[in-house]
Coordinates of C-alpha atoms and ligand atoms in Angstrom, one line a residue:
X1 CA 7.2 -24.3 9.1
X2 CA 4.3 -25.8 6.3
X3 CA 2.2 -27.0 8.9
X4 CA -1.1 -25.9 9.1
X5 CA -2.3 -24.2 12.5
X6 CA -5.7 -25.9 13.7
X7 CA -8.2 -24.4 14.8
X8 CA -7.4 -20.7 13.5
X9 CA -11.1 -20.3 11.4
X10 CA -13.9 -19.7 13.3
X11 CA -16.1 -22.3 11.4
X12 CA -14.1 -24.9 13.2
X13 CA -14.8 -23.7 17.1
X14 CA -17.1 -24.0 19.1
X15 CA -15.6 -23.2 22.8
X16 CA -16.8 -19.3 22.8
X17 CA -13.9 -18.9 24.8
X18 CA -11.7 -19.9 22.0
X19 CA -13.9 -17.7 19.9
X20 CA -13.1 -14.6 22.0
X21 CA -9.4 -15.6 22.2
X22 CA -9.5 -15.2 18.0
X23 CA -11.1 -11.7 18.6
X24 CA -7.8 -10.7 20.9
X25 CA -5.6 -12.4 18.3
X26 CA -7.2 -9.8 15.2
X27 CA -7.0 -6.9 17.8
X28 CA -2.9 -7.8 18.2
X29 CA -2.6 -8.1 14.4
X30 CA -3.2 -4.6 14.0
X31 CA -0.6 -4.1 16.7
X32 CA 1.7 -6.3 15.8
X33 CA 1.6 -4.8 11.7
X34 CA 2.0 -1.1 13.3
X35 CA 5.6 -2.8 15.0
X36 CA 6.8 -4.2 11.6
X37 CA 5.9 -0.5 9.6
X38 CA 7.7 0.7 12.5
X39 CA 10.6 -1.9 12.7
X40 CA 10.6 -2.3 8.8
X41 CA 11.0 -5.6 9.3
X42 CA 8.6 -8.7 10.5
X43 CA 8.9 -8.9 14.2
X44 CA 9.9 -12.0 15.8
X45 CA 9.0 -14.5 18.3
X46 CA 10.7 -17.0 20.3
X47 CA 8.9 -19.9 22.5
X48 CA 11.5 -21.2 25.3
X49 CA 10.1 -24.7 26.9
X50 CA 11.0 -26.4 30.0
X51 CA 9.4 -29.8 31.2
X52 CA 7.3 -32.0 30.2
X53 CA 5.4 -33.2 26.9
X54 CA 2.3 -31.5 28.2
X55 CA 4.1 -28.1 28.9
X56 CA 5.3 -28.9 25.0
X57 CA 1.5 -29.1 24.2
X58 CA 1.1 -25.9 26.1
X59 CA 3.7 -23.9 23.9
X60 CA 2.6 -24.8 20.4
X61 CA -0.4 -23.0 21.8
X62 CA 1.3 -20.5 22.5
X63 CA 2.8 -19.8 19.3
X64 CA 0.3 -20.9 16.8
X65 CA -1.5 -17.3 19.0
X66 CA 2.0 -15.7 18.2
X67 CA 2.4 -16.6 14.4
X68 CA -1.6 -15.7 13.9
X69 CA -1.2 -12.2 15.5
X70 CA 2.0 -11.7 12.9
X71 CA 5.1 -12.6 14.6
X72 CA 8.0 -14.9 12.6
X73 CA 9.1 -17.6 14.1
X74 CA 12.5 -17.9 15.5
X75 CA 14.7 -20.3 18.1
X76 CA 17.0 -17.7 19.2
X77 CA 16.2 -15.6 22.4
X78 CA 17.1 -12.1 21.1
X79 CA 13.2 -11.7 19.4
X80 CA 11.0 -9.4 19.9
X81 CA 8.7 -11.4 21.9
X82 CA 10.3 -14.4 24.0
X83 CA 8.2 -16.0 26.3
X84 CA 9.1 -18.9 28.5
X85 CA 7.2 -21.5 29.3
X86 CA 8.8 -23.1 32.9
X87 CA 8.7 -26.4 34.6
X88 CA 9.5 -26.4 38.4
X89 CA 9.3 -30.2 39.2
X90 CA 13.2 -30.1 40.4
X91 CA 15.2 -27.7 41.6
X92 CA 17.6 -27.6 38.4
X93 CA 14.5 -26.3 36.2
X94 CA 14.2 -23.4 38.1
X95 CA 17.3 -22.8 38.1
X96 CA 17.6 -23.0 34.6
X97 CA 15.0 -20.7 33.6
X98 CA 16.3 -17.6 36.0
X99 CA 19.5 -18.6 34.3
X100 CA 18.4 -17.8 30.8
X101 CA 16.1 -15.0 32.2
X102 CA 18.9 -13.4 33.1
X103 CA 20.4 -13.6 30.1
X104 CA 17.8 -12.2 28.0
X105 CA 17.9 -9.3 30.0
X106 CA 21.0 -8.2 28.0
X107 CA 18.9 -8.7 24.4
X108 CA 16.2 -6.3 25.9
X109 CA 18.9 -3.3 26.7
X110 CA 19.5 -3.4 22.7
X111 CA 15.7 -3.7 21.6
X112 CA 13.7 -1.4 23.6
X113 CA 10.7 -3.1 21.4
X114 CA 11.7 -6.5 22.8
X115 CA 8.9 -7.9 25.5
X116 CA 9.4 -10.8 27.8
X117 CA 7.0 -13.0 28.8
X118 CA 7.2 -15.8 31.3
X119 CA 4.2 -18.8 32.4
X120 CA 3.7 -22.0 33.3
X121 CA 4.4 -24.3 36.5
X122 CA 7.1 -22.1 38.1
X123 CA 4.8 -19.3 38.4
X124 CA 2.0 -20.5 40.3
X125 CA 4.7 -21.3 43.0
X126 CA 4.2 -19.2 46.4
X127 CA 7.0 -16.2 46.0
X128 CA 8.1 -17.3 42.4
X129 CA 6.1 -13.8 41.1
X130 CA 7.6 -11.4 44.2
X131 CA 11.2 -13.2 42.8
X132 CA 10.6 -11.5 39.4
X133 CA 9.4 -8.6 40.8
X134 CA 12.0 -8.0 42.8
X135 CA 14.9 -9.4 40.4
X136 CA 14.0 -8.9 36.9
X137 CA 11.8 -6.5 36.5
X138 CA 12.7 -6.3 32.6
X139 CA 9.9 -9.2 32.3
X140 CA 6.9 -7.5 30.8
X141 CA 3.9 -10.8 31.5
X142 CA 3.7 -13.6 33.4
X143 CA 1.1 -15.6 33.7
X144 CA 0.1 -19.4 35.3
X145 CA -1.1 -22.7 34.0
X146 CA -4.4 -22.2 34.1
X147 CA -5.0 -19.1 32.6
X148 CA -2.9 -20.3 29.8
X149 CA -5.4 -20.5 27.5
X150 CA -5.9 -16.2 27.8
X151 CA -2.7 -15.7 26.3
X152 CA -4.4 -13.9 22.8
X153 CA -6.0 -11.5 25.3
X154 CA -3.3 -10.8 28.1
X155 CA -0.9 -10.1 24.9
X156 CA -3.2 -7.9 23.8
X157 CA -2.8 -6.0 27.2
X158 CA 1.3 -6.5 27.2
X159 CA 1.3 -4.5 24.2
X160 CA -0.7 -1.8 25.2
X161 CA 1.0 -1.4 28.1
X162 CA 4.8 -0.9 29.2
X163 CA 4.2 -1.8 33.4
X164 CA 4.6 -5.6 34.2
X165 CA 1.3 -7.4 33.8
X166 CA 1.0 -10.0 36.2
X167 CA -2.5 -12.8 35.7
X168 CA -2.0 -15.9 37.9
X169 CA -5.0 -17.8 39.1
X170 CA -5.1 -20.3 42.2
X171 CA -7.4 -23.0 40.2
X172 CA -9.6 -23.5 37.2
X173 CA -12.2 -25.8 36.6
X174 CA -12.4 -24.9 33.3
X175 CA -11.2 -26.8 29.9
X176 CA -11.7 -24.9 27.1
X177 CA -11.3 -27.0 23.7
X178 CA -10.1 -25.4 20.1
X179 CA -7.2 -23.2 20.9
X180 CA -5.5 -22.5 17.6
X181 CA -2.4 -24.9 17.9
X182 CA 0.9 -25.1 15.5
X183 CA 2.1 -28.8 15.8
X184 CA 6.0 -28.8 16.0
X185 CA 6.0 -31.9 14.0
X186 CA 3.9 -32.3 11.0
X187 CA 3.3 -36.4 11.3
X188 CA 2.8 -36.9 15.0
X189 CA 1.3 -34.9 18.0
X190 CA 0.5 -35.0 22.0
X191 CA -2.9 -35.0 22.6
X192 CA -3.9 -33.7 26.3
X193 CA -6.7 -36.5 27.7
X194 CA -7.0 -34.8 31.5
X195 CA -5.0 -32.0 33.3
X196 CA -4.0 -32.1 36.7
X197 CA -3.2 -34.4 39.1
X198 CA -4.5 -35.8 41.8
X199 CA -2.4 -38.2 43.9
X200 CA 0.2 -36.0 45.9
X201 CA 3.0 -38.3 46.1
X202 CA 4.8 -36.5 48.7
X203 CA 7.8 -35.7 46.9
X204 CA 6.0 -34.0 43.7
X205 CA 4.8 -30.0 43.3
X206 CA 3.0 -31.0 40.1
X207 CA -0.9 -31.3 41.8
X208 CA 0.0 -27.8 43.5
X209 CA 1.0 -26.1 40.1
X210 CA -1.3 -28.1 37.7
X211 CA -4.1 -28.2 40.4
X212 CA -7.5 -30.9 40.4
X213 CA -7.3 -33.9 38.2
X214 CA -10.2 -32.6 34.5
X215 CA -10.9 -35.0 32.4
X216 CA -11.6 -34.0 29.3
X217 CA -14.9 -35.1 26.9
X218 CA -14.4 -38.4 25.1
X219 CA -16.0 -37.1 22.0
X220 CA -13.8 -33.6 23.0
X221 CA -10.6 -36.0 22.3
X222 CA -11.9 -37.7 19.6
X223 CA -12.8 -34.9 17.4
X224 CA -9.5 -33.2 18.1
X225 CA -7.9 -36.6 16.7
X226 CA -10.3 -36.8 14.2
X227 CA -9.2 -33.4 12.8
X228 CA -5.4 -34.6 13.2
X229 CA -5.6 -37.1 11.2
X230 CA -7.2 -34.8 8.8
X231 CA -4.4 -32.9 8.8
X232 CA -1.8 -35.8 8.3
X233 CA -1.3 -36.5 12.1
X234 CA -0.3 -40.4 11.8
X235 CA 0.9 -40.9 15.9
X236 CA -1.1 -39.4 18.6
X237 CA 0.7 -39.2 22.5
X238 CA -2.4 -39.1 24.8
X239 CA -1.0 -36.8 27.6
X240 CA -2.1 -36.6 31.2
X241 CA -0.1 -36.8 34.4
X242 CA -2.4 -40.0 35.6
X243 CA -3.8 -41.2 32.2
X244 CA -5.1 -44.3 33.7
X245 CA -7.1 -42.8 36.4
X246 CA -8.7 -40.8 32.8
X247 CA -12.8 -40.1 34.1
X248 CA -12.3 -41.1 37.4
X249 CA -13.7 -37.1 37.9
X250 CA -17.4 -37.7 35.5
X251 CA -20.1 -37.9 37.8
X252 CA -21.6 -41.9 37.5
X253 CA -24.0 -42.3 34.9
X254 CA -22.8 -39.4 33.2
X255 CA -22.5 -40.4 29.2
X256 CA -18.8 -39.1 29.5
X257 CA -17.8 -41.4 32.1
X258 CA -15.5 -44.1 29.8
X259 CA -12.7 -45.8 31.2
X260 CA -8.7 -45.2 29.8
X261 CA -9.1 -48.6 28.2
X262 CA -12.3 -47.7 26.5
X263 CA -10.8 -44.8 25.4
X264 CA -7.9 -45.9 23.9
X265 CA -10.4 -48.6 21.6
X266 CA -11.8 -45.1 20.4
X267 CA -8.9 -43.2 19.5
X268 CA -7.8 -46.6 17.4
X269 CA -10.8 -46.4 15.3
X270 CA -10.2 -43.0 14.2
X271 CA -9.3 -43.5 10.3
X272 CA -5.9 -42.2 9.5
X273 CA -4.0 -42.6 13.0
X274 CA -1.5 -45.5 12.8
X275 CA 0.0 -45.1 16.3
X276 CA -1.4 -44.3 19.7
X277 CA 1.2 -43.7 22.3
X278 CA 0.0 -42.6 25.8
X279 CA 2.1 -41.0 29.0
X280 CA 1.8 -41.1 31.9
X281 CA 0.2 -44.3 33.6
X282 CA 0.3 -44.5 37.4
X283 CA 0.8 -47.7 38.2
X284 CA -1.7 -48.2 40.8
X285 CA -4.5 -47.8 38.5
X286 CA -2.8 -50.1 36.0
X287 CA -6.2 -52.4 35.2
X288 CA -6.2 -55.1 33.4
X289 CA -8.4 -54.1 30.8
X290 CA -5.7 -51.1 29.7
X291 CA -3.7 -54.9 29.6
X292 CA -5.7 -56.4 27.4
X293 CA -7.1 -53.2 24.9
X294 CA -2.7 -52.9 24.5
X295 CA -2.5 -56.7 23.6
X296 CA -5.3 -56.6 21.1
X297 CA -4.7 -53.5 19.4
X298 CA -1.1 -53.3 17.0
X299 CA -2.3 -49.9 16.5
X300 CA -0.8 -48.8 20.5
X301 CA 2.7 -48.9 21.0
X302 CA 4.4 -51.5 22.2
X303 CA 6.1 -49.1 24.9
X304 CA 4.8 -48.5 28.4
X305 CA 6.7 -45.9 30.3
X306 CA 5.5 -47.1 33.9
X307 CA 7.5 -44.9 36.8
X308 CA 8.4 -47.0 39.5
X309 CA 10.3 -43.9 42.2
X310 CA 11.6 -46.7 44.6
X311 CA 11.6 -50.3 45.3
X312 CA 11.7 -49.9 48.9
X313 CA 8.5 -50.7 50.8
X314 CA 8.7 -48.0 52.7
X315 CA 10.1 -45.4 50.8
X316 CA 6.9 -46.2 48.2
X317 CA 5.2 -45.9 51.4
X318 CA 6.5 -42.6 52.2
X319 CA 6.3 -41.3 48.6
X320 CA 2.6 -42.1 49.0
X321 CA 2.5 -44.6 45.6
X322 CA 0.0 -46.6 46.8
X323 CA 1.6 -50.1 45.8
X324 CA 4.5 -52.1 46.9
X325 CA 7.3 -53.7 45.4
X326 CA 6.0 -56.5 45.1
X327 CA 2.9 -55.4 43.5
X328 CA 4.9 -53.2 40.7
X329 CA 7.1 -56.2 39.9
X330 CA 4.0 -58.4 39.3
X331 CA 2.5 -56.1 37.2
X332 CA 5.2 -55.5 35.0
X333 CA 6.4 -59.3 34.7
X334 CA 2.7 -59.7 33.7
X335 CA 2.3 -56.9 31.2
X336 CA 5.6 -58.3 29.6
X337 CA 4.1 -61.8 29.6
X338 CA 0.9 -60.4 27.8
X339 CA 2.5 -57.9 25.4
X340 CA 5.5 -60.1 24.8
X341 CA 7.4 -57.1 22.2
X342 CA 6.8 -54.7 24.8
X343 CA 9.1 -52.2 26.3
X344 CA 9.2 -50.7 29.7
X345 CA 10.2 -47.8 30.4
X346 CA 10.6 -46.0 34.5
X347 CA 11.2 -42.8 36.3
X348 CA 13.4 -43.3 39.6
X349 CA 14.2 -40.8 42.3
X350 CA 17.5 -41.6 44.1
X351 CA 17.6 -40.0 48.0
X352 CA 14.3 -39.2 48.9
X353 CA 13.9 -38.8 53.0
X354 CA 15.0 -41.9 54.5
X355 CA 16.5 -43.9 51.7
X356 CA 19.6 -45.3 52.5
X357 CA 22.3 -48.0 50.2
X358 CA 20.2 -50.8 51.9
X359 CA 16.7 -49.3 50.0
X360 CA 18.4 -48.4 46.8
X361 CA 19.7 -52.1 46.9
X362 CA 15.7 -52.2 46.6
X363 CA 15.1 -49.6 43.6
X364 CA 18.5 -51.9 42.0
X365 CA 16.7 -54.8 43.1
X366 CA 13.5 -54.0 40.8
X367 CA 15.4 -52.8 38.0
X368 CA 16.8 -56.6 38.0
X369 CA 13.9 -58.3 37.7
X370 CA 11.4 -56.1 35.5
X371 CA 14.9 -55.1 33.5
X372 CA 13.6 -52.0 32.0
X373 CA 14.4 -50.7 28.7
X374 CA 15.5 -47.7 30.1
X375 CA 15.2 -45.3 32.9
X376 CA 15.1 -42.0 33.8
X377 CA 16.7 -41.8 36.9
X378 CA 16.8 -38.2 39.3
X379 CA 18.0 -36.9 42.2
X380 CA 15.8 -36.3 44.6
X381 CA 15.2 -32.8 45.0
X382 CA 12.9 -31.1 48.0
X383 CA 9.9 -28.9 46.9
X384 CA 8.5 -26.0 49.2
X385 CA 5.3 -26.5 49.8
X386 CA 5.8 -30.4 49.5
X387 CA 5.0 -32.8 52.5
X388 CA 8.6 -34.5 51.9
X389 CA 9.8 -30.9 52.3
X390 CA 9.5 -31.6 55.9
X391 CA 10.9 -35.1 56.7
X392 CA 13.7 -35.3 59.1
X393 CA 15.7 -37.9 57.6
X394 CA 16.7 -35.8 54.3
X395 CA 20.0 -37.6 52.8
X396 CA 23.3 -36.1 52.7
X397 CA 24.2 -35.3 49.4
X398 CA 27.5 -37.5 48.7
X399 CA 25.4 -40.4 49.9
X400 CA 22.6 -39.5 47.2
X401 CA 25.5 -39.2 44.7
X402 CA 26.8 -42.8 45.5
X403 CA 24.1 -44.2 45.4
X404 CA 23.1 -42.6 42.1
X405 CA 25.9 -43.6 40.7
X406 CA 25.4 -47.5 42.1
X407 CA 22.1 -47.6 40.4
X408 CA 22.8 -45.8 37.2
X409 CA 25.2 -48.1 36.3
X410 CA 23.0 -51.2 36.5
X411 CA 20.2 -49.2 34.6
X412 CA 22.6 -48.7 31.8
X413 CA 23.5 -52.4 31.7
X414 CA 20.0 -53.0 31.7
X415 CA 18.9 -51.0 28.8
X416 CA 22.1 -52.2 26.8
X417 CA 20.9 -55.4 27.9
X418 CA 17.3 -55.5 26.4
X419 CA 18.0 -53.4 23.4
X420 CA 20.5 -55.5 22.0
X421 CA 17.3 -58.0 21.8
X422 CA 16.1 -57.0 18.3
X423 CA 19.4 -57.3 16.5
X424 CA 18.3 -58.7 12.7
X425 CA 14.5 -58.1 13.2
X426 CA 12.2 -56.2 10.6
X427 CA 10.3 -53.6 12.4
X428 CA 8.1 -50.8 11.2
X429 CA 9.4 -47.5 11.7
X430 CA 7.3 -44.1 11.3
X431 CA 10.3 -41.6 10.0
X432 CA 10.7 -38.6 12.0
X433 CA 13.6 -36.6 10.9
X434 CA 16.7 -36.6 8.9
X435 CA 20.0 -37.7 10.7
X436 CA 21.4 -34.6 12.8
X437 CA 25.0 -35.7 12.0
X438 CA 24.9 -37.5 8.7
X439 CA 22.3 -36.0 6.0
X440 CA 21.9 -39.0 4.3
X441 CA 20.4 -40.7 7.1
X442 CA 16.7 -40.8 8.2
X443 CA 16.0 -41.3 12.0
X444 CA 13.1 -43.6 12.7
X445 CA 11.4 -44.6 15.6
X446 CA 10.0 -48.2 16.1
X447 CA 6.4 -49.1 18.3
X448 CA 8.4 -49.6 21.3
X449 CA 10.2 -45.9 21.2
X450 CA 13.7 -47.0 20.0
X451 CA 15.7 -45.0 17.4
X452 CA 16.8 -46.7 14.1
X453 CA 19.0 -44.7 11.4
X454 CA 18.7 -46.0 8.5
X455 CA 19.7 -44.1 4.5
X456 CA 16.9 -42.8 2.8
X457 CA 15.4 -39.5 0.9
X458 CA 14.1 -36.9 3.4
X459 CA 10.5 -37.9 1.1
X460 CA 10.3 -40.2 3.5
X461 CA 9.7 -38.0 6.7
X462 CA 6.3 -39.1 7.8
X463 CA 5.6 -42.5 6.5
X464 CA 6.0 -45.6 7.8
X465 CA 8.6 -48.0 6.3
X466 CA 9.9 -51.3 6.8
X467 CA 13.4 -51.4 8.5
X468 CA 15.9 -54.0 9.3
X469 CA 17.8 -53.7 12.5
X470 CA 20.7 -54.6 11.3
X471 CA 23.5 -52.9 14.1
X472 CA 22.9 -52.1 18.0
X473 CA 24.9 -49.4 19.0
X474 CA 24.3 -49.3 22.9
X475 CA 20.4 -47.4 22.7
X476 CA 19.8 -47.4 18.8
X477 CA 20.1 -49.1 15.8
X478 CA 21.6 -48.9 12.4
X479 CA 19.4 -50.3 9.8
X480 CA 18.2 -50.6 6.1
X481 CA 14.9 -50.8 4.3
X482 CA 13.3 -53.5 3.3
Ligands
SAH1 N1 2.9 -38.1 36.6 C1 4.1 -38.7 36.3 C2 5.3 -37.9 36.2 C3 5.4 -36.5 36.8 S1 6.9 -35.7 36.9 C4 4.3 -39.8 37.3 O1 3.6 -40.0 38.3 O2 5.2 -40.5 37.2 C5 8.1 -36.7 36.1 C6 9.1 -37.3 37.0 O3 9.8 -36.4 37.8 C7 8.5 -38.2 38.1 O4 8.1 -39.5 37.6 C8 9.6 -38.3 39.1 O5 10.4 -39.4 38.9 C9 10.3 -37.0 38.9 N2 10.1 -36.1 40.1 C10 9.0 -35.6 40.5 N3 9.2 -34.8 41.6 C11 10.5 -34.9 41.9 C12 11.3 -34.4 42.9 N4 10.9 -33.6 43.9 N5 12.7 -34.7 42.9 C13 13.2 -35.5 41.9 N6 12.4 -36.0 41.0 C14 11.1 -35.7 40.9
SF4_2 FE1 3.5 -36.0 40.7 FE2 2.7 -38.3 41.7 FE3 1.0 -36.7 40.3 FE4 3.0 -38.0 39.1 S1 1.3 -39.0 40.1 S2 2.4 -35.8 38.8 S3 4.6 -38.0 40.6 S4 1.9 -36.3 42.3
F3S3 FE1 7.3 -29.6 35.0 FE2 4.9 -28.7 35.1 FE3 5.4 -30.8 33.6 S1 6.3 -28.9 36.8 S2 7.1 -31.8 34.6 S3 6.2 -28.7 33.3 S4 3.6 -30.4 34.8

């Protein structure tokens, strides 16, 4: 990878966590050199992520800490450090993670150098910890979310030491800015705004793993962007789990306390970006001014992901959302009337506590009127711990199915629907990649998050060009340049 890692010379921090965090990254340097005389090759590292975009965030962390203290990059799980970083918002991520923990098991038995680390959400789950101790007891660290940003000094420890180290912490308060980070993409990158989350919809483990809703500094953001865009950075994704409700936690008449929209007019001025996406906004603290900053500024995407759950009074009532149906449907009919080019986006949950064909008929109801661009659309699936958890009225699970399978199918009409909308118009796309299946194709993506393919030299990769849409093909286009 050419990309530069930020943040990795003192000169540019000034968190004196972060500074003591470079101090545990030179101590493993001299470890990790003694491994590769002793190997007689470079060791490796691998950095397995589950989730969400900020978990992504998380993990380029993570190795940008890994490639400083000497380790080679690699995508393969039979390194000599793997750690995973694990989501637990569904069932099915845990899952998968003690699925491919299990598996790495079998790379240790032929590397006794090998160590395996695990972190994130999953592990600041009640009993997720005794689990590994009890059924993998190969794993060497495992850590939580919010001592993440330790990982330089609890590495340090892992490879001093051959017992299982074990750091998870309840809460933090604490933010600390300039971690070294190693962007997966050279061109774009997320961009954390506030951590945490603060609504407890009943359904949801995140506020439990991610705890209290921190904002971080507006000039804090900025600067980071600033030095993005130094580094070639042309799309920021401002990342929080509530980005709307953004300085809802600064004390009033603290210098800090900006609102979302406000903040988005700042990151616009900084010279260099050319895109600002943002995820997620919660739709009860949709303002209008967020409305009208979108509207005015090109610069923001013309893509709102905007998770709806359910449609069902009740159900929304239940889920704790704090709107209606009603009230979702007006505010999307009247952000499409005043961003006419935009595109909506939604998460659903199909079979929370309670919801029967007749409140799905709701949910379908919705998708019918707002007619979103797509969906992501899950299962419901009950969290320990959660308040949901407890309801009486769970759903059986061949009545979730069917009804998952009723609603899926109008989303995908839907989003067939409105993207065969911009067939023969010229759009600006910033080019992400070369074609996975045919190399002389680039894949771009347009303001509003759809895929164009289009042929071009991989020279390209970066920039923004001009692109006809020339072919729908169901969720993307086939194009030229202009
Ligand atoms: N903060 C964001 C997203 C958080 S998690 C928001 O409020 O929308 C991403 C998505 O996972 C959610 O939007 C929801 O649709 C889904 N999700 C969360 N908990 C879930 C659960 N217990 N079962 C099924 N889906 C869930
Ligand atoms: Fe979970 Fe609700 Fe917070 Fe989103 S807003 S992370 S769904 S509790
Ligand atoms: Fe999963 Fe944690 Fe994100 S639970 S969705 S990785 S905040």
């Amino acid at each position: 990878m050419s990309i530069n890692i930020l943040n990795s010379q003192r000169n540019d921090i000034k968190d004196d966590e972060s500074l003591k965090q470079l101090g545990f990254i030179e101590l493993a340097k001299k470890k990790v050199a003694a491994l590769e005389k002793e190997l007689g090759r470079k060791p490796t590292a691998c950095v397995v992520t589950f989730g969400c975009q900020m978990n992504a965030r998380d993990s380029e962390k993570l190795l940008a800490t890994l490639k400083l203290a000497g380790y080679e990059e690699v995508e393969t799980e039979d390194a000599d450090f793997v750690i995973y970083n694990t989501c637990t918002v569904r069932d099915n991520a845990d899952q998968r993670v003690y699925g491919r923990l299990g598996q790495c098991s079998n790379h240790k038995k032929n590397n006794p150098h090998m160590k395996i680390a695990i972190c994130g959400c999953l592990m600041q789950e009640p009993g997720a910890v005794e689990k590994i101790q009890k059924s993998y007891r190969f794993v060497d660290l495992i850590f939580g979310t919010h001592n993440i940003y330790k990982f330089a000094e609890l590495l340090n420890s892992c490879l001093d030491s051959d017992r299982m180290i074990i750091d998870i912490w309840k809460e933090t308060d604490r933010i600390v800015e300039d971690l070294p980070v190693l962007r997966k993409y050279a061109f774009k990158s997320g961009v954390n705004i506030m951590f945490g989350c603060d609504n407890y919809c009943t359904y949801c483990i995140v506020p439990y793993v991610r705890g209290r809703e921190r904002s971080r500094s507006p000039k804090d953001i900025v600067r980071e962007i600033e030095k993005l865009a130094a580094d070639g950075v042309k799309e920021v994704m401002l990342l929080g789990q509530n980005v709307n409700s953004y300085g809802f936690d600064f004390k009033d008449g603290d210098s800090d306390k900006i609102s979302f929209a406000k903040l988005l007019e700042m990151v616009c001025e900084v010279e260099g970006i050319e895109r600002v996406r943002f995820m997620t906004p919660h739709p009860k603290d949709f303002s209008d001014d967020v409305i009208d900053v979108i509207a005015g500024n090109p610069k923001i995407a013309r893509h709102i992901h905007l998770p709806l759950q359910a449609g069902n009074n009740e159900v929304l009532r239940r889920m704790n959302r704090k709107y209606t149906k009603e009230q979702f449907i007006d505010l999307a009919l009247k952000i499409r009337e005043r961003i006419p080019d935009v595109a909506i986006t939604t998460d659903i949950i199909v079979g929370f506590p309670g919801e029967g064909e007749a409140e799905v008929d709701d949910t379908i109801d919705v998708i019918k009127k707002v007619q979103f661009d797509n969906a992501f659309t899950f299962i419901y699936s009950k969290r320990a711990g959660t308040p949901a958890a407890k309801f009486e009225d769970q759903v059986p699970e061949e009545e979730v199915k069917k009804n998952f399978d009723k609603l899926l199918k109008v989303v995908q009409d839907t989003a067939r629907d409105q993207a065969s909308k911009h067939q023969g118009k010229v759009e600006t796309v910033l080019v992400e990649s070369v074609n996975e299946q045919d190399e002389s194709l680039l894949t771009g993506r347009m303001s509003n998050n759809t895929l164009v393919h289009f042929k071009g030299e991989k020279d390209l990769i970066g920039e923004m060009v001009r692109v006809s849409l020339d072919e729908c093909h169901g969720f993307y286009y086939m194009g030229s340049r202009v």
